[in-house]
Short mmCIF file of C-alpha atoms in Angstrom, two decimals:
data_model
loop_
_atom_site.label_atom_id
_atom_site.label_comp_id
_atom_site.label_asym_id
_atom_site.label_seq_id
_atom_site.Cartn_x
_atom_site.Cartn_y
_atom_site.Cartn_z
CA MET A 1 -2.29 19.99 17.80
CA SER A 2 -3.65 22.32 15.58
CA SER A 3 -6.79 24.56 15.79
CA ASP A 4 -9.17 22.51 14.00
CA GLU A 5 -9.17 19.25 16.27
CA LEU A 6 -10.88 21.80 18.55
CA TYR A 7 -13.91 20.32 17.36
CA THR A 8 -14.89 17.35 15.90
CA ASN A 9 -14.35 16.77 12.16
CA THR A 10 -17.83 15.57 10.14
CA ASN A 11 -16.69 16.72 6.84
CA ARG A 12 -18.38 15.30 4.36
CA LEU A 13 -18.62 15.53 0.32
CA ASP A 14 -22.30 14.84 -0.22
CA GLY A 15 -23.29 13.00 -3.24
CA PRO A 16 -26.36 13.17 -5.39
CA ARG A 17 -29.40 12.12 -3.73
CA GLN A 18 -30.03 8.52 -4.74
CA ASP A 19 -33.01 8.20 -6.94
CA LEU A 20 -35.75 5.85 -5.52
CA SER A 21 -36.17 3.59 -8.27
CA ASP A 22 -32.35 2.64 -8.16
CA ALA A 23 -32.77 2.35 -4.47
CA TYR A 24 -35.38 -0.21 -4.84
CA SER A 25 -35.05 -1.68 -8.01
CA LEU A 26 -33.36 -5.15 -8.34
CA PRO A 27 -29.61 -5.08 -8.09
CA ALA A 28 -27.97 -5.48 -11.59
CA ASN A 29 -25.56 -7.81 -10.66
CA PHE A 30 -27.60 -11.20 -10.59
CA LEU A 31 -25.81 -14.26 -11.85
CA GLU A 32 -26.12 -17.76 -10.64
CA ILE A 33 -25.29 -21.01 -12.27
CA GLU A 34 -26.30 -24.66 -11.07
CA VAL A 35 -24.41 -27.52 -12.14
CA SER A 36 -26.97 -30.31 -11.30
CA ASP A 37 -28.49 -33.49 -12.48
CA PRO A 38 -25.53 -35.73 -13.25
CA VAL A 39 -26.66 -38.45 -15.61
CA THR A 40 -24.45 -41.45 -17.23
CA HIS A 41 -24.84 -42.34 -20.41
CA GLY A 42 -23.81 -45.56 -22.82
CA VAL A 43 -22.49 -48.70 -22.17
CA GLY A 44 -19.06 -50.13 -21.86
CA TRP A 45 -15.81 -49.37 -20.75
CA ARG A 46 -14.72 -47.05 -23.63
CA ASN A 47 -18.26 -44.94 -24.37
CA ARG A 48 -19.49 -44.66 -21.14
CA PHE A 49 -19.80 -40.83 -19.72
CA THR A 50 -21.77 -38.62 -17.39
CA ASP A 51 -22.90 -35.16 -18.13
CA TYR A 52 -24.61 -32.61 -16.14
CA ALA A 53 -27.10 -30.06 -16.75
CA ILE A 54 -25.76 -26.51 -16.46
CA LYS A 55 -28.54 -23.64 -15.15
CA VAL A 56 -27.99 -20.04 -15.62
CA GLN A 57 -30.36 -17.33 -14.25
CA THR A 58 -29.09 -13.90 -14.89
CA ASN A 59 -29.91 -9.88 -15.44
CA LEU A 60 -26.57 -9.27 -16.81
CA PRO A 61 -27.12 -7.71 -20.63
CA VAL A 62 -24.10 -9.46 -21.38
CA PHE A 63 -25.94 -12.70 -21.61
CA LYS A 64 -28.21 -13.24 -24.57
CA HIS A 65 -30.68 -15.65 -22.47
CA LYS A 66 -31.66 -14.63 -19.15
CA GLU A 67 -32.39 -17.90 -18.24
CA SER A 68 -31.02 -21.27 -19.83
CA SER A 69 -30.07 -24.64 -19.60
CA VAL A 70 -27.95 -26.89 -21.29
CA ARG A 71 -26.25 -30.54 -20.79
CA ARG A 72 -22.27 -30.69 -20.70
CA ARG A 73 -19.55 -32.95 -19.65
CA TYR A 74 -16.31 -33.11 -18.04
CA SER A 75 -14.23 -32.78 -21.65
CA ASP A 76 -16.27 -29.78 -22.14
CA PHE A 77 -15.35 -28.05 -19.17
CA GLU A 78 -12.30 -28.63 -20.00
CA TRP A 79 -12.16 -27.08 -23.85
CA LEU A 80 -13.58 -24.30 -22.00
CA THR A 81 -10.69 -23.85 -19.53
CA SER A 82 -8.07 -24.02 -23.11
CA GLU A 83 -9.96 -21.63 -24.40
CA LEU A 84 -10.25 -19.04 -22.05
CA GLU A 85 -6.24 -19.43 -21.43
CA ARG A 86 -5.54 -19.04 -25.27
CA ASP A 87 -7.16 -16.01 -25.70
CA SER A 88 -8.50 -14.03 -22.61
CA LYS A 89 -5.56 -13.14 -20.63
CA ILE A 90 -7.13 -14.09 -17.42
CA VAL A 91 -5.77 -16.84 -14.62
CA VAL A 92 -8.47 -19.45 -15.33
CA PRO A 93 -9.44 -21.28 -11.96
CA PRO A 94 -8.06 -25.08 -11.93
CA LEU A 95 -10.97 -27.58 -12.44
CA PRO A 96 -11.48 -30.11 -10.27
CA GLY A 97 -9.02 -32.99 -10.59
CA LYS A 98 -8.71 -35.45 -13.79
CA ALA A 99 -9.04 -38.57 -11.52
CA LEU A 100 -6.83 -40.80 -14.05
CA LYS A 101 -6.62 -43.36 -11.32
CA MET A 102 -10.57 -43.68 -10.99
CA GLN A 103 -10.51 -45.15 -14.70
CA LEU A 104 -8.31 -48.00 -13.96
CA PRO A 105 -9.81 -51.03 -14.38
CA PHE A 106 -10.66 -53.65 -11.73
CA ARG A 107 -11.66 -51.13 -8.85
CA LYS A 108 -13.56 -52.05 -5.70
CA ASP A 109 -15.92 -49.21 -6.43
CA GLU A 110 -17.57 -47.94 -9.76
CA GLY A 111 -14.54 -45.80 -10.62
CA LEU A 112 -15.79 -42.86 -12.83
CA TYR A 113 -19.42 -43.33 -12.28
CA ASP A 114 -19.44 -44.01 -8.38
CA ASP A 115 -21.75 -41.48 -6.63
CA ALA A 116 -19.62 -40.28 -4.41
CA PHE A 117 -16.98 -39.23 -7.08
CA ILE A 118 -19.51 -37.63 -9.48
CA GLU A 119 -21.03 -35.53 -6.20
CA GLU A 120 -17.79 -34.30 -5.78
CA ARG A 121 -17.14 -33.50 -9.25
CA ARG A 122 -19.99 -31.62 -9.78
CA LYS A 123 -19.67 -29.37 -6.76
CA GLY A 124 -15.95 -28.69 -8.00
CA LEU A 125 -17.54 -27.94 -11.52
CA GLU A 126 -19.85 -26.07 -10.18
CA SER A 127 -17.53 -23.39 -8.11
CA PHE A 128 -15.31 -23.58 -11.09
CA ILE A 129 -18.00 -21.97 -13.63
CA ASN A 130 -19.77 -19.68 -11.29
CA LYS A 131 -15.96 -18.09 -10.80
CA VAL A 132 -15.48 -18.21 -14.47
CA ALA A 133 -18.82 -16.55 -15.47
CA GLY A 134 -18.64 -13.93 -12.90
CA HIS A 135 -15.21 -12.49 -14.30
CA PRO A 136 -15.69 -9.20 -16.18
CA LEU A 137 -13.10 -10.49 -19.06
CA ALA A 138 -14.28 -13.87 -19.30
CA GLN A 139 -17.81 -12.67 -19.97
CA ASN A 140 -16.51 -11.05 -23.03
CA GLU A 141 -15.35 -14.28 -24.64
CA ARG A 142 -17.40 -15.56 -26.98
CA CYS A 143 -16.68 -19.31 -25.51
CA LEU A 144 -18.10 -19.11 -22.52
CA HIS A 145 -21.67 -17.84 -23.94
CA MET A 146 -21.62 -21.31 -26.06
CA PHE A 147 -20.60 -22.88 -23.31
CA LEU A 148 -23.14 -21.71 -21.12
CA GLN A 149 -26.23 -20.70 -23.57
CA GLU A 150 -25.90 -22.56 -26.64
CA LYS A 151 -27.59 -26.24 -26.88
CA ASP A 152 -24.56 -28.12 -29.01
CA LEU A 153 -20.84 -26.89 -28.38
CA ASP A 154 -19.46 -26.17 -31.91
CA LYS A 155 -15.64 -26.74 -31.29
CA ASN A 156 -15.08 -24.93 -34.79
CA TYR A 157 -16.28 -21.62 -33.73
CA ILE A 158 -14.46 -18.89 -34.52
CA PRO A 159 -13.19 -16.95 -31.07
CA GLY A 160 -14.03 -13.58 -30.40
CA LYS A 161 -15.49 -11.20 -27.92
CA VAL A 162 -19.11 -10.79 -27.31
CA ARG A 163 -20.59 -6.99 -26.83
CA THR A 164 -23.24 -6.08 -24.98
CA LEU A 165 -25.96 -4.24 -27.22
CA MET B 1 37.58 -1.34 28.03
CA ASN B 2 40.67 0.09 29.64
CA PHE B 3 42.78 -3.00 30.64
CA PHE B 4 46.28 -3.22 30.54
CA GLY B 5 46.79 0.29 29.17
CA PHE B 6 44.86 -0.50 26.14
CA GLY B 7 41.48 1.48 25.46
CA SER B 8 40.41 4.72 25.31
CA GLY B 9 39.94 5.76 29.06
CA ALA B 10 38.36 8.49 27.56
CA GLU B 11 34.17 8.75 27.54
CA ILE B 12 32.75 11.57 24.97
CA GLU B 13 29.84 12.89 25.26
CA ILE B 14 27.93 15.33 22.76
CA LEU B 15 25.34 17.69 24.83
CA LEU B 16 22.89 20.10 22.55
CA ASP B 17 22.28 23.34 23.73
CA GLY B 18 18.45 23.56 24.65
CA ALA B 19 18.35 20.05 24.35
CA ASP B 20 15.52 19.82 27.05
CA LYS B 21 13.28 22.04 25.33
CA ARG B 22 13.77 21.29 21.62
CA LYS B 23 11.01 18.99 20.54
CA LYS B 24 11.60 15.82 20.30
CA VAL B 25 10.47 12.71 17.97
CA GLU B 26 10.47 8.91 18.04
CA HIS B 27 12.99 7.99 15.10
CA LYS B 28 13.93 4.77 13.59
CA ILE B 29 17.71 4.43 14.01
CA SER B 30 17.85 0.52 13.03
CA GLU B 31 15.60 -1.98 11.94
CA ASN B 32 14.22 -2.86 15.23
CA LYS B 33 15.45 0.31 17.53
CA SER B 34 14.01 3.65 17.27
CA GLU B 35 15.16 6.54 19.96
CA GLU B 36 13.95 9.89 20.71
CA LEU B 37 16.11 12.32 18.96
CA SER B 38 15.91 16.27 18.49
CA VAL B 39 14.16 17.79 15.80
CA TYR B 40 15.90 20.21 13.73
CA TYR B 41 15.10 22.61 11.03
CA ASP B 42 16.98 24.09 8.25
CA GLY B 43 19.03 26.92 8.55
CA GLU B 44 19.01 26.31 12.21
CA THR B 45 22.19 26.99 14.43
CA VAL B 46 23.35 23.55 15.48
CA SER B 47 25.43 24.37 18.74
CA GLY B 48 26.21 22.47 21.75
CA ALA B 49 29.30 21.19 23.73
CA VAL B 50 31.89 18.30 23.93
CA SER B 51 32.73 16.99 26.93
CA ILE B 52 35.89 14.51 27.33
CA SER B 53 36.21 12.83 30.65
CA LEU B 54 39.12 11.00 31.79
CA LYS B 55 39.62 8.68 34.14
CA PRO B 56 41.21 10.64 37.65
CA GLY B 57 45.07 10.55 36.99
CA GLY B 58 44.57 9.19 33.34
CA LYS B 59 45.94 11.08 30.39
CA LEU B 60 44.92 11.35 26.94
CA GLU B 61 47.68 12.08 23.88
CA HIS B 62 45.72 13.30 20.76
CA LYS B 63 46.66 14.45 17.11
CA GLY B 64 43.58 16.79 17.55
CA ILE B 65 39.84 16.98 18.10
CA LYS B 66 37.66 17.86 15.41
CA ILE B 67 33.49 17.58 15.36
CA GLU B 68 31.81 17.06 11.88
CA LEU B 69 28.11 17.97 11.09
CA ILE B 70 27.06 15.05 8.86
CA GLY B 71 24.25 14.79 5.87
CA GLN B 72 24.50 11.25 4.20
CA ILE B 73 22.41 9.19 1.87
CA GLU B 74 22.91 5.53 2.43
CA ILE B 75 21.53 3.00 -0.41
CA LEU B 76 21.11 -0.13 0.83
CA TYR B 77 21.87 -2.33 -1.74
CA ASP B 78 24.79 -0.32 -2.20
CA ARG B 79 26.57 0.20 1.20
CA ALA B 80 29.88 0.96 0.17
CA ASN B 81 28.58 3.62 -1.69
CA GLN B 82 27.57 6.26 0.97
CA HIS B 83 26.86 9.56 -0.12
CA ASP B 84 27.28 13.02 1.95
CA PHE B 85 25.62 15.79 0.64
CA ALA B 86 26.73 17.82 3.62
CA THR B 87 30.00 18.09 5.82
CA LEU B 88 30.95 20.57 8.09
CA THR B 89 34.03 20.31 9.96
CA LYS B 90 35.11 22.59 13.21
CA GLN B 91 38.55 22.13 15.24
CA LEU B 92 38.30 21.38 18.53
CA ALA B 93 41.98 21.30 19.99
CA SER B 94 45.17 21.06 18.12
CA PRO B 95 47.22 18.18 18.82
CA GLY B 96 48.53 17.87 22.57
CA ILE B 97 47.80 16.10 25.82
CA LEU B 98 44.84 16.03 27.75
CA ASN B 99 45.41 15.92 31.70
CA GLN B 100 41.90 16.30 32.79
CA SER B 101 38.54 16.36 31.45
CA LYS B 102 37.54 19.10 29.50
CA VAL B 103 34.36 20.75 27.64
CA TYR B 104 34.72 22.27 24.34
CA ALA B 105 32.04 24.34 23.14
CA PHE B 106 30.95 24.28 19.53
CA GLU B 107 28.51 25.95 17.07
CA PHE B 108 27.70 25.33 13.59
CA PRO B 109 25.87 28.58 12.60
CA HIS B 110 23.13 28.30 10.04
CA VAL B 111 23.38 24.89 9.02
CA GLU B 112 21.76 24.41 5.51
CA LYS B 113 19.75 21.33 6.05
CA PRO B 114 18.15 20.71 2.33
CA TYR B 115 16.44 17.33 3.32
CA GLU B 116 13.97 15.66 5.60
CA SER B 117 15.34 12.86 7.72
CA TYR B 118 14.15 9.66 6.66
CA PHE B 119 14.49 5.70 7.25
CA GLY B 120 13.16 3.53 4.83
CA SER B 121 13.19 0.21 3.66
CA ASN B 122 16.36 0.56 1.05
CA VAL B 123 17.14 4.08 1.49
CA ARG B 124 18.14 5.74 4.57
CA LEU B 125 19.03 9.69 5.07
CA ARG B 126 20.35 10.93 8.18
CA TYR B 127 22.26 13.72 9.66
CA SER B 128 24.80 13.26 12.55
CA LEU B 129 27.07 15.03 14.85
CA LYS B 130 30.65 13.21 15.08
CA VAL B 131 33.30 13.82 17.22
CA THR B 132 37.01 12.36 16.47
CA VAL B 133 39.51 12.15 18.83
CA GLY B 134 42.66 11.28 16.49
CA ARG B 135 45.13 9.02 17.96
CA ARG B 136 48.33 7.13 16.46
CA LEU B 137 46.45 4.05 16.47
CA THR B 138 42.88 4.12 16.75
CA ASP B 139 40.89 7.20 16.67
CA LEU B 140 38.07 7.72 19.39
CA ASN B 141 34.65 8.55 17.69
CA LYS B 142 31.09 9.56 19.06
CA GLU B 143 28.36 9.87 17.44
CA LEU B 144 24.99 11.57 18.07
CA GLU B 145 22.13 11.68 15.43
CA PHE B 146 19.76 14.01 15.27
CA VAL B 147 16.56 14.38 13.19
CA VAL B 148 15.52 17.40 10.26
CA HIS B 149 12.26 18.04 9.52
CA THR B 150 11.46 20.23 6.56
CA LEU B 151 8.67 22.53 6.60
CA SER B 152 5.95 23.43 3.68
CA THR B 153 3.40 26.12 3.85
CA TYR B 154 0.32 25.59 2.35
CA PRO B 155 0.53 24.60 -1.18
CA ASP B 156 -0.70 27.48 -3.85
CA THR B 157 -2.75 25.29 -5.44
CA ASN B 158 -5.03 22.69 -4.08
CA THR B 159 -7.67 20.99 -6.25
CA SER B 160 -10.02 18.06 -5.62
CA ILE B 161 -9.24 14.90 -7.36
CA LYS B 162 -12.33 13.83 -9.40
CA MET B 163 -12.12 10.75 -11.82
CA GLU B 164 -14.54 8.19 -13.31
CA VAL B 165 -13.26 4.75 -13.61
CA GLY B 166 -14.14 1.28 -14.41
CA ILE B 167 -14.57 -1.65 -16.08
CA GLU B 168 -16.93 -1.76 -19.30
CA ASP B 169 -20.50 -2.62 -18.32
CA CYS B 170 -19.29 -3.83 -15.19
CA LEU B 171 -18.33 -1.39 -12.69
CA HIS B 172 -18.35 2.18 -13.21
CA ILE B 173 -17.56 4.12 -10.10
CA GLU B 174 -16.76 8.27 -9.35
CA PHE B 175 -14.69 8.94 -6.46
CA GLU B 176 -13.80 12.19 -5.49
CA TYR B 177 -11.01 13.12 -2.71
CA ASN B 178 -11.40 16.90 -1.54
CA LYS B 179 -7.48 17.38 -1.90
CA GLN B 180 -4.20 16.47 -4.10
CA LYS B 181 -2.10 17.79 -1.10
CA TYR B 182 -2.84 16.50 2.24
CA HIS B 183 -0.58 17.61 5.39
CA LEU B 184 0.57 14.66 7.79
CA LYS B 185 -2.22 15.19 10.04
CA ASP B 186 -5.00 15.99 7.48
CA ALA B 187 -8.13 14.14 7.12
CA ILE B 188 -9.11 12.95 3.78
CA ILE B 189 -12.24 13.33 2.86
CA GLY B 190 -14.11 12.35 -0.11
CA LYS B 191 -16.74 9.99 -1.73
CA ILE B 192 -17.40 7.11 -3.93
CA TYR B 193 -20.30 7.08 -6.09
CA PHE B 194 -21.88 3.99 -7.99
CA LEU B 195 -22.71 4.45 -11.95
CA LEU B 196 -22.82 0.97 -12.57
CA VAL B 197 -22.35 -2.13 -10.57
CA ARG B 198 -22.95 -5.75 -12.21
CA VAL B 199 -20.16 -7.40 -10.05
CA LYS B 200 -21.00 -8.72 -6.97
CA ILE B 201 -18.66 -6.68 -4.67
CA LYS B 202 -18.15 -7.69 -0.88
CA HIS B 203 -16.45 -4.84 0.31
CA MET B 204 -14.06 -1.85 -0.37
CA GLU B 205 -10.78 -0.79 0.88
CA MET B 206 -8.97 2.61 1.02
CA HIS B 207 -4.91 1.38 1.11
CA VAL B 208 -1.94 4.08 1.73
CA ILE B 209 0.79 3.12 -0.33
CA LYS B 210 4.27 4.42 0.16
CA ARG B 211 6.67 3.91 -2.91
CA GLU B 212 10.29 4.22 -2.12
CA THR B 213 12.30 4.96 -5.59
CA THR B 214 15.80 4.44 -5.18
CA GLY B 215 18.57 4.49 -8.33
CA THR B 216 18.52 6.33 -11.68
CA GLY B 217 18.37 5.09 -14.89
CA PRO B 218 17.99 1.57 -15.79
CA SER B 219 18.85 0.36 -12.20
CA VAL B 220 15.72 1.83 -10.64
CA TYR B 221 14.53 0.04 -8.03
CA HIS B 222 10.73 0.19 -6.30
CA ASP B 223 9.71 -0.90 -3.05
CA ASP B 224 6.18 -0.62 -2.21
CA ASP B 225 4.74 -0.32 1.40
CA THR B 226 0.86 -0.90 2.58
CA VAL B 227 1.00 2.00 5.25
CA ALA B 228 -2.74 2.21 5.60
CA LYS B 229 -5.80 -0.46 5.59
CA PHE B 230 -8.97 1.37 5.80
CA GLU B 231 -12.57 -0.73 5.18
CA ILE B 232 -14.59 2.22 3.80
CA MET B 233 -17.60 0.08 2.55
CA ASP B 234 -18.94 -3.07 4.09
CA GLY B 235 -21.68 -4.94 1.49
CA ALA B 236 -22.70 -4.62 -1.79
CA PRO B 237 -23.96 -0.85 -3.35
CA VAL B 238 -26.27 -0.45 -6.01
CA LYS B 239 -26.83 2.21 -8.87
CA GLY B 240 -27.03 5.67 -7.17
CA GLU B 241 -25.55 5.01 -3.99
CA SER B 242 -22.55 7.18 -2.34
CA ILE B 243 -20.29 5.91 0.01
CA PRO B 244 -18.57 8.73 2.35
CA ILE B 245 -14.64 8.51 2.89
CA ARG B 246 -12.68 9.91 6.06
CA LEU B 247 -9.82 8.90 6.24
CA PHE B 248 -7.42 10.06 9.02
CA LEU B 249 -3.61 10.46 8.21
CA GLY B 250 -2.24 11.35 11.86
CA GLY B 251 -2.94 7.87 12.80
CA TYR B 252 -0.38 6.07 10.56
CA ASN B 253 3.32 6.51 10.34
CA LEU B 254 3.74 8.89 7.37
CA THR B 255 6.61 11.14 6.29
CA PRO B 256 6.13 13.77 3.57
CA SER B 257 6.65 13.12 -0.35
CA MET B 258 10.08 13.46 -1.45
CA ARG B 259 10.91 14.22 -4.97
CA ASP B 260 14.57 13.19 -6.58
CA ILE B 261 16.43 13.68 -3.05
CA ASN B 262 19.83 14.51 -4.57
CA ARG B 263 19.15 12.43 -7.56
CA LYS B 264 19.12 9.26 -5.40
CA PHE B 265 15.82 8.45 -4.55
CA SER B 266 12.04 9.50 -4.04
CA VAL B 267 9.37 8.56 -2.04
CA LYS B 268 5.59 9.14 -3.27
CA TYR B 269 2.18 8.14 -2.12
CA PHE B 270 -0.67 6.96 -3.51
CA LEU B 271 -4.33 6.27 -2.65
CA ASN B 272 -5.40 2.89 -3.73
CA LEU B 273 -8.99 2.24 -3.89
CA VAL B 274 -9.45 -1.70 -4.08
CA LEU B 275 -12.94 -3.07 -4.63
CA ILE B 276 -13.42 -6.92 -3.76
CA ASP B 277 -15.75 -8.85 -5.00
CA GLU B 278 -17.37 -12.35 -3.96
CA GLU B 279 -15.15 -14.15 -5.71
CA ASP B 280 -12.21 -12.37 -4.00
CA ARG B 281 -11.56 -10.52 -7.24
CA ARG B 282 -9.92 -7.25 -6.42
CA TYR B 283 -10.33 -3.95 -8.42
CA PHE B 284 -8.27 -0.84 -7.93
CA LYS B 285 -7.43 2.43 -8.86
CA GLN B 286 -4.59 4.45 -7.79
CA GLN B 287 -4.14 8.13 -7.31
CA GLU B 288 -0.89 10.15 -6.64
CA ILE B 289 -1.40 12.31 -3.52
CA ILE B 290 1.00 14.56 -2.07
CA LEU B 291 1.96 14.52 1.52
CA TRP B 292 3.79 17.75 3.36
CA ARG B 293 4.63 18.63 6.93
CA LYS B 294 3.13 21.73 8.33
CA GLY B 295 4.75 23.61 10.69
CA ASP B 296 3.13 23.17 14.12
CA VAL B 297 0.76 26.17 15.27
CA PRO B 298 2.38 26.94 18.79
CA ARG B 299 -0.20 25.69 20.69
CA ARG B 300 0.47 28.35 23.69
CA GLN B 301 -1.16 31.51 21.43
CA ILE B 302 -4.25 29.68 21.29
CA ASN B 303 -4.49 28.69 25.03
CA SER B 304 -3.13 32.10 26.04
CA ALA B 305 -6.26 33.51 23.94
CA ILE B 306 -8.58 31.53 25.81
CA GLU B 307 -7.58 32.39 29.12
CA GLU B 308 -7.44 35.99 28.30
CA SER B 309 -10.99 36.28 27.21
CA THR B 310 -12.16 33.78 30.44
CA GLN B 311 -10.31 36.27 32.76
CA ARG B 312 -12.50 39.16 31.28
CA PHE B 313 -15.50 37.56 31.68
CA GLY B 314 -14.46 36.76 35.42
CA ALA B 315 -14.05 40.07 36.28
#
């Protein structure tokens, strides 16, 4: 036992005093994405699809709009996944399943357009997009910004990085 | 052991001089066994006695008795290649017959013990005394392990570690640790200062990582072991906040840092600062620290000083 254990060690390195405006202002990490309002479009077996509203609210300067709302379908999420996997070097979380079985004819329920299935998929997509959009490296990818904030998805875009101004 | 005339019929025991007064430490001797072993330092004399006790009426014919002091490095994936960096031999008796129990004194004066005993996951450095009674067919052996500690003095330069790190436009922090070299019972005093927080942080931990490096050249093998996990922050900070760190190393099982021991292995320690966000993403920064063993301050001196002053007041 050394002599400096004879008293209680209360040493600390003190940081600078926090600025009051920093202490009370809103945190700079706000990002919420909601996947909601599923709507099934089209008629017939081949042309029907469901899309969802993607509502973004954020204060991250990397995003061009503080609030936005676009409509996206499941295949758009698949496109986003493939773009990120190709360019971003991040491990993209898995999408909720493709549900091939649900597309077979002569089912008892409505298959892909069953409410319970759509709700489950909506939840899955919401957690997927929140994970992806919160990732610091993904936030630099142009495809994510296009997916979240531009009305139409231009699949022939030029891949690249987005910079904060 | 001794039936039908086979077996040894002799018990060998190694007794170290002043073993009861010597400092002892709990030291691992195999994967799941540890023992109290005597501690020696570099340059100390290792002396003691070997006692060979025979059964009454028994006798032992031998081709010489010797004692060796061995310091060896054992690398696990290369078991056959044990490396002895020190061997000292003393002949205790020339060939003959033992008719009765006998005690031999031995002394290895001022033995050089350059390295600290170490029990790692891939490499072991151990010191032992080994008595061999040479016989026609099988030798009789007895081994006694002891521990060597290497002491250091307070390092000449011991600047603080201060660094600004982060992910561009996401997370900028500045961290500071008061020293670069800590002794084994030291406390790490530090702080984290947040310059920019655009991720949702859940908590922050400090890990002490031990990295054992064995082998040389292309066959280098690393083994990382997280020796300590210590939470230093809970919840999301904002810009301008600073988080104090006070981590006491005494509570963990640490060894001094070792560099290129006999060109066989190294043991390094790192402080790993880990920030975990709400999606369980991890942001970390590793920083090497040097650990060293400080000699024990003789406690008796302090106590006697206190006693003296008390007596003076009492009189």
